[in-house]
XYZ file of C-alpha atoms in Angstrom:
708
model
C 19.315 3.980 -6.889
C 15.813 4.535 -5.599
C 14.576 5.209 -9.183
C 15.438 1.533 -9.991
C 13.395 -1.574 -9.212
C 15.858 -4.450 -9.959
C 19.350 -4.372 -11.120
C 20.990 -7.133 -13.286
C 24.465 -8.016 -11.832
C 25.923 -10.560 -14.381
C 24.160 -13.787 -13.350
C 22.095 -12.250 -10.472
C 19.006 -9.935 -10.227
C 19.412 -7.715 -7.254
C 16.300 -6.367 -5.457
C 17.505 -3.546 -2.907
C 14.042 -3.448 -1.445
C 14.168 -6.963 -0.093
C 17.972 -7.199 -0.022
C 17.534 -10.411 -2.032
C 19.563 -11.842 -4.977
C 17.836 -13.987 -7.653
C 19.543 -16.295 -10.194
C 18.668 -14.998 -13.481
C 18.188 -18.493 -15.041
C 15.638 -21.486 -14.647
C 16.450 -22.233 -11.170
C 14.797 -21.202 -7.846
C 17.990 -20.017 -6.282
C 17.736 -16.918 -4.284
C 19.891 -15.494 -1.488
C 19.018 -13.022 1.405
C 21.889 -10.461 2.066
C 22.958 -9.222 5.271
C 22.266 -5.499 5.939
C 25.905 -4.650 5.455
C 26.373 -6.839 2.449
C 23.315 -5.114 0.778
C 24.731 -1.645 1.604
C 27.993 -2.419 0.170
C 26.543 -3.863 -3.010
C 24.388 -0.897 -3.589
C 27.355 1.536 -2.908
C 29.468 -0.432 -5.436
C 26.591 -0.299 -7.966
C 26.229 3.292 -7.630
C 29.960 3.702 -8.217
C 30.099 0.940 -10.899
C 33.627 0.470 -12.455
C 34.998 3.149 -10.163
C 37.460 2.368 -7.298
C 35.918 3.185 -3.822
C 38.200 3.630 -0.865
C 37.909 2.562 2.758
C 36.986 5.927 3.924
C 33.898 6.068 1.561
C 32.929 2.671 2.675
C 33.107 3.530 6.252
C 31.037 6.858 5.669
C 28.421 5.029 3.464
C 28.152 1.449 4.781
C 29.090 1.938 8.459
C 27.584 5.481 8.747
C 30.859 6.909 9.829
C 31.433 4.695 12.679
C 35.209 3.429 13.255
C 35.604 0.116 12.033
C 38.757 -2.020 11.532
C 40.167 -3.033 8.012
C 39.463 -6.756 9.011
C 35.721 -5.919 9.471
C 35.607 -4.315 5.857
C 37.530 -7.137 4.524
C 35.203 -9.876 6.138
C 32.030 -8.318 4.652
C 33.674 -8.058 0.944
C 34.579 -11.763 1.465
C 31.230 -12.814 2.552
C 29.506 -10.750 -0.292
C 31.972 -12.363 -2.779
C 31.125 -15.760 -1.667
C 27.450 -15.272 -1.917
C 28.023 -14.060 -5.575
C 30.091 -16.923 -6.591
C 32.663 -17.142 -9.451
C 36.366 -16.398 -9.169
C 37.615 -13.628 -6.873
C 37.611 -10.852 -9.429
C 34.565 -11.881 -11.409
C 32.450 -9.390 -9.494
C 34.367 -7.316 -7.009
C 38.059 -6.479 -7.691
C 40.503 -5.534 -5.083
C 42.673 -2.542 -5.632
C 45.607 -3.173 -3.165
C 45.910 -0.361 -0.495
C 43.390 1.549 -2.489
C 40.029 -0.052 -2.178
C 37.464 -2.100 -4.381
C 35.393 -1.653 -7.442
C 32.501 -3.558 -9.095
C 33.602 -4.811 -12.624
C 30.897 -7.235 -13.698
C 27.925 -6.353 -16.025
C 25.227 -3.973 -14.444
C 22.078 -3.316 -16.021
C 19.109 -1.400 -14.502
C 16.044 -3.518 -15.727
C 13.474 -0.808 -15.115
C 13.487 2.900 -14.880
C 11.364 4.782 -12.620
C 7.605 4.216 -12.877
C 5.539 7.501 -13.383
C 2.088 6.997 -12.434
C -0.711 9.345 -13.649
C -2.913 10.193 -10.826
C -6.759 9.409 -11.027
C -9.141 10.541 -8.353
C -12.721 9.358 -8.306
C -15.230 10.048 -5.506
C -18.958 9.690 -5.986
C -21.489 11.322 -4.000
C -22.390 8.164 -2.019
C -18.804 7.679 -1.286
C -18.616 11.176 -0.108
C -21.530 10.497 2.173
C -19.738 7.453 3.621
C -16.509 9.417 4.133
C -18.381 12.107 5.869
C -19.531 9.703 8.547
C -15.878 8.965 9.485
C -14.798 10.377 12.828
C -14.040 14.096 12.379
C -10.460 13.539 13.864
C -9.613 11.015 10.967
C -11.767 12.758 8.228
C -10.234 14.551 5.113
C -9.892 18.285 5.257
C -13.066 20.199 3.604
C -10.532 21.733 1.183
C -9.467 18.158 -0.113
C -12.939 17.340 -0.891
C -13.510 20.331 -2.781
C -10.381 19.778 -4.954
C -11.372 16.226 -5.287
C -14.916 17.130 -6.359
C -13.404 19.843 -8.799
C -11.107 17.164 -10.472
C -13.941 14.489 -10.486
C -16.141 16.895 -12.508
C -13.267 17.895 -14.760
C -12.505 14.256 -15.451
C -16.152 13.539 -16.325
C -16.288 16.543 -18.530
C -13.073 15.530 -20.300
C -14.442 12.000 -20.681
C -17.693 13.182 -22.208
C -15.771 15.349 -24.652
C -13.613 12.339 -25.598
C -16.501 9.977 -25.791
C -18.627 12.424 -28.025
C -15.700 12.978 -30.290
C -15.161 9.214 -30.488
C -18.692 8.395 -31.319
C -18.937 11.112 -34.026
C -15.635 9.951 -35.631
C -15.623 6.260 -35.411
C -19.178 4.852 -35.262
C -22.257 4.884 -37.124
C -25.145 6.466 -35.386
C -28.746 5.581 -34.974
C -31.515 8.400 -34.940
C -31.350 8.156 -31.246
C -27.739 9.019 -31.193
C -26.715 5.522 -30.113
C -23.478 3.929 -31.423
C -24.433 0.874 -33.563
C -21.794 -1.821 -33.959
C -21.597 -4.584 -36.605
C -22.635 -8.017 -35.292
C -19.658 -10.450 -34.573
C -18.987 -13.359 -36.973
C -18.607 -16.535 -34.855
C -15.372 -18.774 -35.820
C -15.508 -21.449 -33.121
C -18.438 -23.590 -31.913
C -16.895 -26.223 -29.503
C -18.509 -27.164 -26.103
C -16.683 -25.285 -23.432
C -14.452 -22.295 -22.872
C -12.532 -20.937 -26.024
C -10.182 -17.971 -25.904
C -6.631 -16.520 -26.705
C -7.029 -16.631 -30.486
C -3.968 -16.564 -32.804
C -4.538 -16.455 -36.556
C -1.743 -17.622 -39.103
C -0.087 -15.130 -41.255
C -2.044 -16.177 -44.394
C -5.261 -16.143 -42.197
C -6.156 -19.703 -43.112
C -5.580 -21.324 -39.560
C -6.801 -20.268 -36.286
C -5.051 -21.593 -33.182
C -6.960 -21.111 -29.738
C -7.127 -22.577 -26.288
C -10.036 -24.643 -25.394
C -11.243 -25.957 -22.006
C -14.184 -28.447 -22.443
C -15.031 -28.702 -18.673
C -13.916 -27.205 -15.283
C -11.831 -30.226 -14.492
C -10.371 -30.861 -18.012
C -6.942 -29.639 -19.227
C -6.592 -26.452 -21.392
C -5.920 -27.690 -24.862
C -4.444 -25.917 -27.889
C -6.742 -26.426 -30.744
C -5.930 -25.455 -34.496
C -8.930 -24.901 -37.068
C -8.712 -24.571 -40.781
C -11.051 -21.680 -41.253
C -11.835 -22.727 -44.848
C -12.559 -26.448 -44.237
C -13.681 -26.253 -40.570
C -11.357 -29.146 -39.736
C -10.373 -28.907 -36.095
C -7.494 -30.850 -34.310
C -5.864 -30.634 -30.911
C -2.356 -30.609 -30.393
C -2.243 -33.309 -27.566
C -5.546 -34.003 -25.635
C -3.846 -35.645 -22.945
C -1.534 -32.720 -21.838
C -2.156 -29.207 -20.592
C -1.266 -26.819 -23.530
C -1.895 -22.950 -23.871
C -0.648 -19.737 -25.379
C -0.447 -20.469 -29.007
C 1.572 -17.974 -31.441
C 2.689 -18.298 -34.902
C 6.202 -17.880 -36.424
C 6.433 -14.936 -38.727
C 6.276 -17.290 -41.844
C 3.342 -19.361 -40.406
C 5.347 -22.510 -40.721
C 5.538 -23.209 -36.960
C 3.271 -22.845 -33.815
C 4.736 -22.162 -30.748
C 2.862 -22.957 -27.419
C 3.257 -23.602 -23.792
C 3.074 -27.047 -22.048
C 2.862 -27.826 -18.400
C 4.137 -31.231 -17.547
C 5.489 -32.608 -14.143
C 5.286 -29.181 -12.477
C 7.377 -27.590 -15.254
C 6.489 -25.055 -17.804
C 7.807 -25.708 -21.380
C 7.631 -23.744 -24.435
C 7.581 -25.688 -27.592
C 6.978 -25.549 -31.217
C 5.592 -27.929 -33.917
C 5.536 -27.480 -37.794
C 1.925 -27.594 -39.077
C 0.625 -28.077 -42.680
C -2.687 -26.525 -44.055
C -4.109 -30.219 -43.826
C -3.604 -29.945 -40.061
C -0.565 -32.567 -39.544
C 2.016 -31.884 -37.088
C 5.420 -32.571 -36.707
C 6.945 -33.969 -33.314
C 7.186 -31.019 -30.925
C 10.573 -29.478 -30.137
C 11.336 -28.038 -26.689
C 12.552 -24.502 -27.222
C 13.122 -23.317 -23.620
C 11.655 -23.166 -19.950
C 8.878 -20.861 -18.888
C 9.362 -21.597 -15.155
C 7.498 -23.840 -12.950
C 3.940 -22.597 -12.903
C 0.918 -23.359 -15.058
C 0.647 -20.463 -17.251
C -1.810 -18.930 -19.874
C 0.524 -15.992 -20.343
C 0.943 -15.091 -24.111
C 3.822 -15.820 -26.361
C 5.064 -13.491 -29.058
C 7.817 -13.615 -31.663
C 9.517 -10.666 -33.168
C 12.905 -10.469 -35.204
C 13.981 -14.054 -34.074
C 13.242 -13.137 -30.256
C 10.726 -15.345 -28.302
C 9.057 -13.297 -25.600
C 7.401 -15.018 -22.625
C 6.432 -14.665 -19.134
C 8.548 -16.559 -16.542
C 8.485 -17.410 -12.713
C 10.398 -20.030 -10.875
C 7.742 -20.543 -8.208
C 4.498 -19.117 -6.537
C 6.698 -16.938 -4.383
C 8.082 -15.026 -7.350
C 6.157 -12.676 -9.668
C 5.928 -13.408 -13.434
C 8.562 -11.514 -15.223
C 8.700 -10.896 -18.992
C 11.842 -12.559 -20.549
C 13.015 -12.943 -24.171
C 15.332 -15.638 -25.782
C 16.965 -15.350 -29.076
C 15.983 -18.272 -31.212
C 19.355 -18.616 -32.950
C 21.833 -17.593 -30.338
C 19.764 -18.821 -27.424
C 20.681 -15.785 -25.512
C 18.047 -14.723 -22.686
C 17.317 -11.535 -21.169
C 14.914 -10.413 -18.361
C 13.014 -7.338 -19.361
C 10.849 -6.547 -16.555
C 10.831 -7.222 -12.789
C 7.827 -6.270 -10.718
C 8.621 -5.200 -6.986
C 5.851 -6.531 -5.327
C 5.792 -10.258 -4.842
C 2.582 -11.100 -6.717
C 1.295 -12.407 -9.965
C 3.408 -9.732 -11.770
C 3.587 -9.232 -15.442
C 1.323 -12.006 -16.881
C 0.003 -10.611 -20.039
C 1.817 -8.521 -22.836
C 2.071 -7.611 -26.579
C 4.595 -6.266 -28.834
C 4.273 -3.524 -31.299
C 4.848 -3.951 -35.021
C 8.602 -3.439 -35.070
C 9.231 -5.064 -31.770
C 10.508 -1.906 -30.099
C 7.672 -1.537 -27.244
C 5.819 -3.884 -24.966
C 2.485 -3.300 -23.711
C 1.674 -5.478 -20.604
C -0.587 -5.886 -17.623
C 0.926 -5.941 -14.147
C -0.721 -7.250 -11.078
C 0.644 -5.962 -7.814
C -1.335 -7.176 -4.649
C -4.732 -7.190 -6.462
C -4.149 -4.022 -8.298
C -3.869 -4.040 -12.258
C -2.031 -1.435 -14.132
C -1.899 -1.176 -17.935
C 1.861 -0.438 -18.858
C 4.232 -0.285 -21.495
C 8.186 -0.646 -21.942
C 10.151 1.150 -24.401
C 12.764 -1.717 -25.095
C 15.311 1.008 -26.610
C 15.433 3.447 -23.569
C 14.127 0.914 -20.903
C 11.536 3.341 -19.825
C 8.485 1.711 -18.044
C 5.184 3.685 -17.701
C 1.922 3.146 -16.021
C -0.664 4.194 -18.593
C -3.758 3.383 -16.677
C -4.754 2.008 -13.364
C -7.526 -0.718 -13.852
C -10.231 -1.263 -11.595
C -10.777 -4.743 -12.705
C -8.882 -7.812 -13.435
C -7.884 -7.567 -17.071
C -6.259 -10.424 -18.932
C -5.097 -9.586 -22.480
C -3.916 -6.669 -24.347
C -2.778 -6.043 -27.994
C -1.198 -3.191 -30.059
C -2.950 -1.860 -33.115
C -0.904 -1.749 -36.264
C -0.078 1.683 -35.356
C 2.668 2.020 -32.766
C 0.704 4.519 -30.551
C -2.394 2.567 -29.739
C -2.957 -0.305 -27.321
C -5.965 -2.260 -27.358
C -7.662 -3.426 -24.100
C -11.083 -4.192 -22.670
C -12.390 -2.267 -19.731
C -14.733 -3.091 -16.912
C -17.793 -2.221 -18.920
C -17.025 -4.793 -21.551
C -15.867 -1.892 -23.908
C -12.969 -2.533 -26.332
C -10.835 0.520 -26.255
C -7.574 2.014 -27.660
C -5.338 4.111 -25.517
C -2.736 6.528 -26.853
C 0.576 5.797 -25.148
C 1.627 9.580 -25.736
C -1.389 11.447 -24.494
C -3.398 8.739 -22.797
C -6.485 9.609 -24.799
C -8.900 6.754 -25.057
C -11.316 5.706 -27.943
C -14.095 3.399 -27.938
C -13.852 0.676 -30.572
C -16.549 -1.827 -29.773
C -19.248 -2.182 -27.070
C -20.711 -5.637 -26.137
C -23.780 -6.423 -24.332
C -21.945 -9.526 -23.110
C -18.624 -10.248 -21.679
C -15.840 -10.100 -24.030
C -12.017 -10.895 -23.508
C -8.960 -12.010 -25.371
C -8.622 -9.211 -27.993
C -6.452 -9.980 -31.038
C -6.081 -7.319 -33.579
C -5.964 -8.665 -37.096
C -5.909 -5.256 -38.971
C -7.326 -1.604 -38.607
C -10.626 -3.086 -39.458
C -10.906 -6.488 -37.612
C -10.304 -7.892 -34.410
C -10.777 -11.298 -32.936
C -12.739 -11.442 -29.457
C -13.898 -14.267 -27.061
C -17.500 -13.861 -26.207
C -19.481 -15.068 -23.280
C -19.064 -15.081 -19.276
C -16.584 -18.146 -18.816
C -17.911 -18.746 -15.273
C -20.752 -18.482 -12.699
C -19.649 -18.307 -9.122
C -21.722 -19.502 -6.154
C -21.249 -20.224 -2.672
C -21.278 -23.667 -0.811
C -21.012 -24.670 2.736
C -19.928 -27.791 4.672
C -21.081 -28.368 8.436
C -18.021 -29.314 10.455
C -20.379 -30.583 13.297
C -22.105 -33.216 10.903
C -20.917 -36.793 11.350
C -20.602 -37.143 7.564
C -20.006 -33.475 6.111
C -21.341 -32.926 2.757
C -21.536 -29.942 0.386
C -24.574 -27.733 0.494
C -25.707 -24.756 -1.423
C -25.341 -21.505 0.669
C -25.827 -18.770 -1.856
C -26.899 -19.530 -5.346
C -28.490 -17.421 -8.149
C -28.165 -16.778 -11.788
C -25.503 -14.084 -10.883
C -22.003 -14.264 -9.363
C -22.185 -14.851 -5.773
C -18.956 -15.272 -3.899
C -16.845 -14.259 -0.743
C -19.426 -15.319 1.756
C -19.062 -15.164 5.507
C -21.628 -16.009 8.203
C -22.846 -14.889 11.907
C -25.403 -16.562 14.004
C -26.998 -15.805 17.286
C -30.507 -16.403 18.918
C -32.179 -13.618 16.840
C -30.066 -13.412 13.524
C -28.747 -15.671 10.863
C -26.422 -13.365 8.917
C -24.660 -14.159 5.621
C -22.558 -11.211 3.813
C -21.489 -12.033 0.483
C -20.373 -10.412 -2.865
C -22.673 -10.348 -5.815
C -23.146 -8.576 -9.154
C -27.069 -8.863 -9.072
C -27.280 -5.182 -9.072
C -25.225 -4.825 -12.154
C -22.021 -4.248 -10.391
C -20.265 -6.048 -7.607
C -21.441 -5.114 -4.203
C -21.565 -6.389 -0.628
C -25.001 -7.817 0.075
C -26.473 -9.075 3.441
C -29.070 -11.814 4.074
C -30.580 -11.470 7.547
C -32.924 -14.418 8.148
C -33.082 -14.923 4.319
C -34.116 -11.158 3.898
C -31.818 -9.552 1.499
C -30.368 -5.960 1.490
C -27.589 -4.234 -0.429
C -24.720 -2.941 2.091
C -22.638 -0.977 -0.388
C -23.071 1.195 -3.415
C -19.636 1.619 -4.824
C -18.929 2.673 -8.416
C -15.245 1.433 -8.840
C -16.007 -1.733 -7.104
C -14.462 -4.441 -9.293
C -11.485 -5.095 -6.953
C -13.656 -5.898 -3.836
C -11.872 -8.900 -2.491
C -13.681 -12.068 -1.332
C -12.245 -11.662 2.331
C -15.317 -10.708 4.106
C -15.257 -11.166 8.034
C -17.857 -10.415 10.675
C -16.931 -9.119 14.158
C -17.529 -11.410 16.970
C -20.695 -9.220 17.935
C -22.085 -9.419 14.315
C -22.284 -5.547 14.158
C -19.345 -4.933 11.780
C -17.839 -6.419 8.758
C -14.174 -5.879 7.492
C -13.081 -6.405 3.751
C -10.557 -5.132 1.349
C -11.435 -2.972 -1.728
C -8.627 -1.984 -4.208
C -6.178 -3.355 -1.682
C -7.432 -0.909 1.071
C -9.020 -2.450 4.356
C -12.561 -1.093 5.041
C -14.933 -1.629 7.854
C -18.752 -1.519 7.596
C -21.088 -0.769 10.587
C -23.951 -2.780 9.290
C -26.875 -1.064 11.221
C -25.789 2.375 10.145
C -24.439 1.306 6.831
C -21.398 3.367 7.411
C -17.971 2.602 5.936
C -14.621 3.595 7.419
C -11.284 3.325 5.787
C -8.869 1.495 8.293
C -5.836 2.091 5.761
C -5.238 4.320 2.971
C -2.949 4.681 0.083
C 0.099 4.196 -0.273
C -0.414 1.452 2.259
C -1.831 -1.975 0.889
C -3.497 -4.429 3.031
C -4.621 -8.165 2.637
C -5.539 -11.125 4.749
C -7.354 -9.334 7.480
C -9.010 -10.976 10.614
C -10.644 -9.797 13.815
C -8.872 -10.329 16.922
C -10.528 -13.260 19.002
C -13.086 -11.920 21.487
C -12.474 -8.337 20.635
C -14.629 -6.446 18.136
C -12.419 -3.278 18.124
C -9.090 -4.913 16.963
C -8.094 -6.137 13.515
C -4.967 -7.918 12.462
C -3.888 -7.628 8.834
C -0.738 -7.793 6.645
C 0.334 -4.387 5.253
C 2.882 -3.696 2.603
C 5.165 -0.767 3.290
C 8.411 0.047 2.281
C 8.909 -3.176 0.331
C 7.696 -5.809 2.746
C 4.431 -7.401 4.159
C 4.439 -6.932 7.846
C 1.739 -7.844 10.420
C 0.105 -4.892 11.903
C -2.699 -4.527 14.815
C -5.405 -1.876 14.093
C -7.689 -0.220 16.661
C -10.885 0.164 14.726
C -11.973 3.031 17.075
C -8.768 5.355 17.095
C -7.539 3.863 13.738
C -4.074 3.518 15.360
C -1.707 0.979 13.633
C 0.862 -1.041 15.575
C 3.439 -3.212 13.814
C 3.767 -6.600 15.452
C 6.032 -8.885 13.070
C 7.808 -8.656 9.816
C 7.661 -10.630 6.806
C 4.128 -12.032 7.425
C 2.004 -13.221 4.438
C -1.427 -14.059 6.665
C -2.611 -14.811 10.015
C -5.403 -17.059 11.239
C -7.044 -17.232 14.654
C -8.191 -20.394 16.501
C -10.578 -18.419 18.836
C -11.837 -21.559 20.338
C -8.336 -21.652 21.946
C -7.370 -18.088 21.745
C -4.537 -18.819 19.654
C -3.110 -17.501 16.275
C -1.080 -18.936 13.543
C 0.977 -17.230 10.783
C 2.688 -18.140 7.526
C 5.648 -16.013 6.558
C 6.371 -14.352 3.099
C 9.363 -16.509 2.295
C 8.111 -20.124 3.042
C 5.100 -22.377 3.318
C 5.370 -23.223 6.939
C 2.810 -22.387 9.639
C 4.014 -21.222 12.891
C 2.102 -20.582 16.277
C 2.291 -17.373 18.214
C 2.718 -17.091 21.909
C 0.558 -14.885 24.238
C 2.894 -11.918 23.528
C 2.047 -12.558 19.714
C 5.697 -13.667 19.081
C 6.729 -16.462 16.828
C 7.237 -19.834 18.405
C 10.337 -21.052 16.435
C 9.250 -24.524 15.860
C 7.029 -24.743 12.727
C 3.514 -26.517 13.311
C 3.032 -27.752 9.822
C 4.530 -27.178 6.267
C 1.650 -26.705 3.591
C 2.002 -28.439 0.240
C 2.232 -25.147 -1.705
C 2.483 -21.450 -1.190
C -0.466 -19.548 -0.233
C -0.447 -15.752 -0.980
C -4.067 -15.761 0.157
C -5.175 -16.641 3.727
C -8.346 -18.165 1.968
C -6.492 -21.380 1.260
C -5.665 -22.376 4.749
C -7.855 -21.955 7.784
C -7.557 -23.058 11.600
C -10.251 -24.224 13.994
C -10.396 -26.234 17.255
C -6.745 -27.532 17.006
C -7.368 -28.440 13.372
C -5.759 -26.623 10.051
C -7.607 -26.865 6.982
C -5.741 -26.938 3.748
C -7.277 -26.559 0.296
C -5.344 -27.777 -2.748
C -6.808 -26.179 -5.825
C -4.754 -28.346 -8.104
C -6.101 -31.586 -6.796
C -9.666 -30.153 -5.759
C -9.168 -31.856 -2.367
C -9.590 -30.490 1.249
C -7.340 -31.882 3.917
C -7.469 -31.427 7.611
C -4.286 -31.637 9.773
C -4.438 -32.140 13.636
C -2.096 -29.584 15.203
C -1.337 -31.701 18.208
C -0.919 -35.151 16.458
C -0.089 -34.008 13.000
C -2.491 -36.504 11.554
C -3.513 -35.624 8.026
C -7.092 -36.716 6.833
C -8.833 -36.104 3.528
C -12.129 -34.488 4.180
C -13.691 -34.036 0.822
C -12.853 -34.290 -2.858
C -14.777 -31.648 -5.190
C -16.443 -32.396 -8.338
C -16.549 -28.721 -9.373
C -13.752 -26.179 -9.001
C -13.363 -24.528 -5.476
C -10.827 -21.942 -5.202
C -11.360 -20.134 -1.805
C -12.809 -20.926 1.503
C -13.222 -19.561 4.901
C -14.759 -20.670 8.475
C -17.430 -19.203 10.479
C -20.094 -20.694 12.712
C -18.744 -24.094 12.583
C -19.073 -24.085 8.722
C -16.563 -24.210 5.987
C -17.888 -21.797 3.348
C -16.511 -22.326 -0.239
C -16.242 -20.094 -3.171
C -17.048 -22.370 -6.275
C -17.410 -21.741 -9.947
C -19.114 -23.560 -12.965
C -17.710 -23.333 -16.329
C -19.880 -21.848 -19.227
C -19.733 -21.845 -22.977
C -17.780 -19.128 -24.830
C -16.747 -18.760 -28.456
C -14.440 -16.743 -30.465
C -15.674 -14.324 -33.293
C -14.337 -11.781 -35.714
C -15.642 -8.293 -35.101
C -15.469 -5.404 -37.590
C -14.054 -2.196 -36.134
C -12.410 1.000 -37.288
C -9.153 1.697 -35.358
C -7.678 4.607 -37.537
């Protein structure tokens, strides 16, 4: 059982790690099982179609304790009631013998096998050497890691050299030379996710004219350059063509529902009335669609609290199947591609800010992690060969990875950002070119009578994730920026800039920086691990280590040696207290998504993983049962809500509005509406500090490559 993540039980999806049943349909229905119900169901699944007797149940479910027959009957009865249906639809009673599970059982995923990758740079070694010796890694481990790192570098160099000789034209300086891209689109705004018709005459793609505009599916006749939008008034995305090129399938988001539709398109770009095919859940989505052998493949989620899963529907029989089920409740499986014969799926899985390139064999059910990515990847595609998956790495390199031996080959290198690869043949690929956004930091002074937005950190680079600290001598602002070429943490001290970090695998630095109350230390998460920087010494200490994952950390009020954070361990996010001196961890509460502190009143507030309600903690850090307020949408990130001076601030990214709610009177007030897109914020020194972004122009181009 431990080798399987989710189990399909007739009309339900069972998650043993969270003791939860989810309806395998378009509803949001889910049920949390009691402990005994969960143990009983697991045991019946392990013995599917076999009769288990009373003694076996007592030994496994009640751990050998003596229990009455009525007790066993009551647990079975309650489990039957949860599952629904007729009495013997799921669990059949065999009088005077026992019970058996008789319904359909299907293990959706097999055990994930993750290749180990270890990277330690010299600068990171120096940082680790500064950790207290009682907590540092053994010297032998450093030697092993260093040897592995050197070996990996040598292997990479050999592969790179081989790739260059075999696949690329070389200049006299031995530098790969790539053919220039041929632009196909020219609209003002952001253009991505290309899909070319089978006859290669029509190009469908997604266009976003401004930051506040809806995404639109556009269709262009490549020969005549005529361009038509499906429906300018609606949010549409994810175009894909039927195998004969007669129909265009796409996703539409309307009234908080995601629908998959199709329309018949002529070469003259006339469209038939759209037809609804199925639901893709309740979330705005740019996840791709694919059609193979009369099956429509798509990503699906019922709510923000559930990860995206890959499903498929047979276009003739309307039969639907769930193909993947990520275990950690995060973004999930949001991007995928099918190979030529439809037997394998390549996909990207986001689990708590980690990104894995994976593939699923539909015939065997095997799921494998091919590569851990140190950046947020968005699209993948298959080459015409069944062995190669095409993706874009953190260095803007288009690469092919072999699913059998995991060897990689460089196909194309760009000097600007590239994304949305779509392979046309072994010799051509479509790519989107250009950086879609520039990020900057703005602030709003809470002490002003009429608060207004001001620029805090702006440049031609991406600047985000800022936090501030101020006293009589210092005005500190810490923020994340790529101004040195890679994302690093920077410090502005009275407008004098310095670089605090020098990471090499830094693309997953989260925008959750926090100063301690004395301004001497800074906490943040990188690759979902909680780290601390002593600013004066520029010393970095790991507060958590793999396999633990951490998020939404804050400092304890008036205490610069204690941190609160949510840690993922054994299938759940729990609230922990960490002593930054001893590194001791203490579990405080279970199922906690995030915690915020109102240090002006020395109080803390939390929201749980299974609802949108905010609760107050008492002086013993126990939950006070009556909720304080219910937010209007789920918030997996604590950067969507903050608390200060008895006010809770709630950012609604859909409406681009910031509200404040008085925690004593429950009065709700609109503070500000944003002209540009603001996606996260924090509070420090009586300032709201916002992460903002501005849309840039991008274009889709055809690029000559050589895959084989």
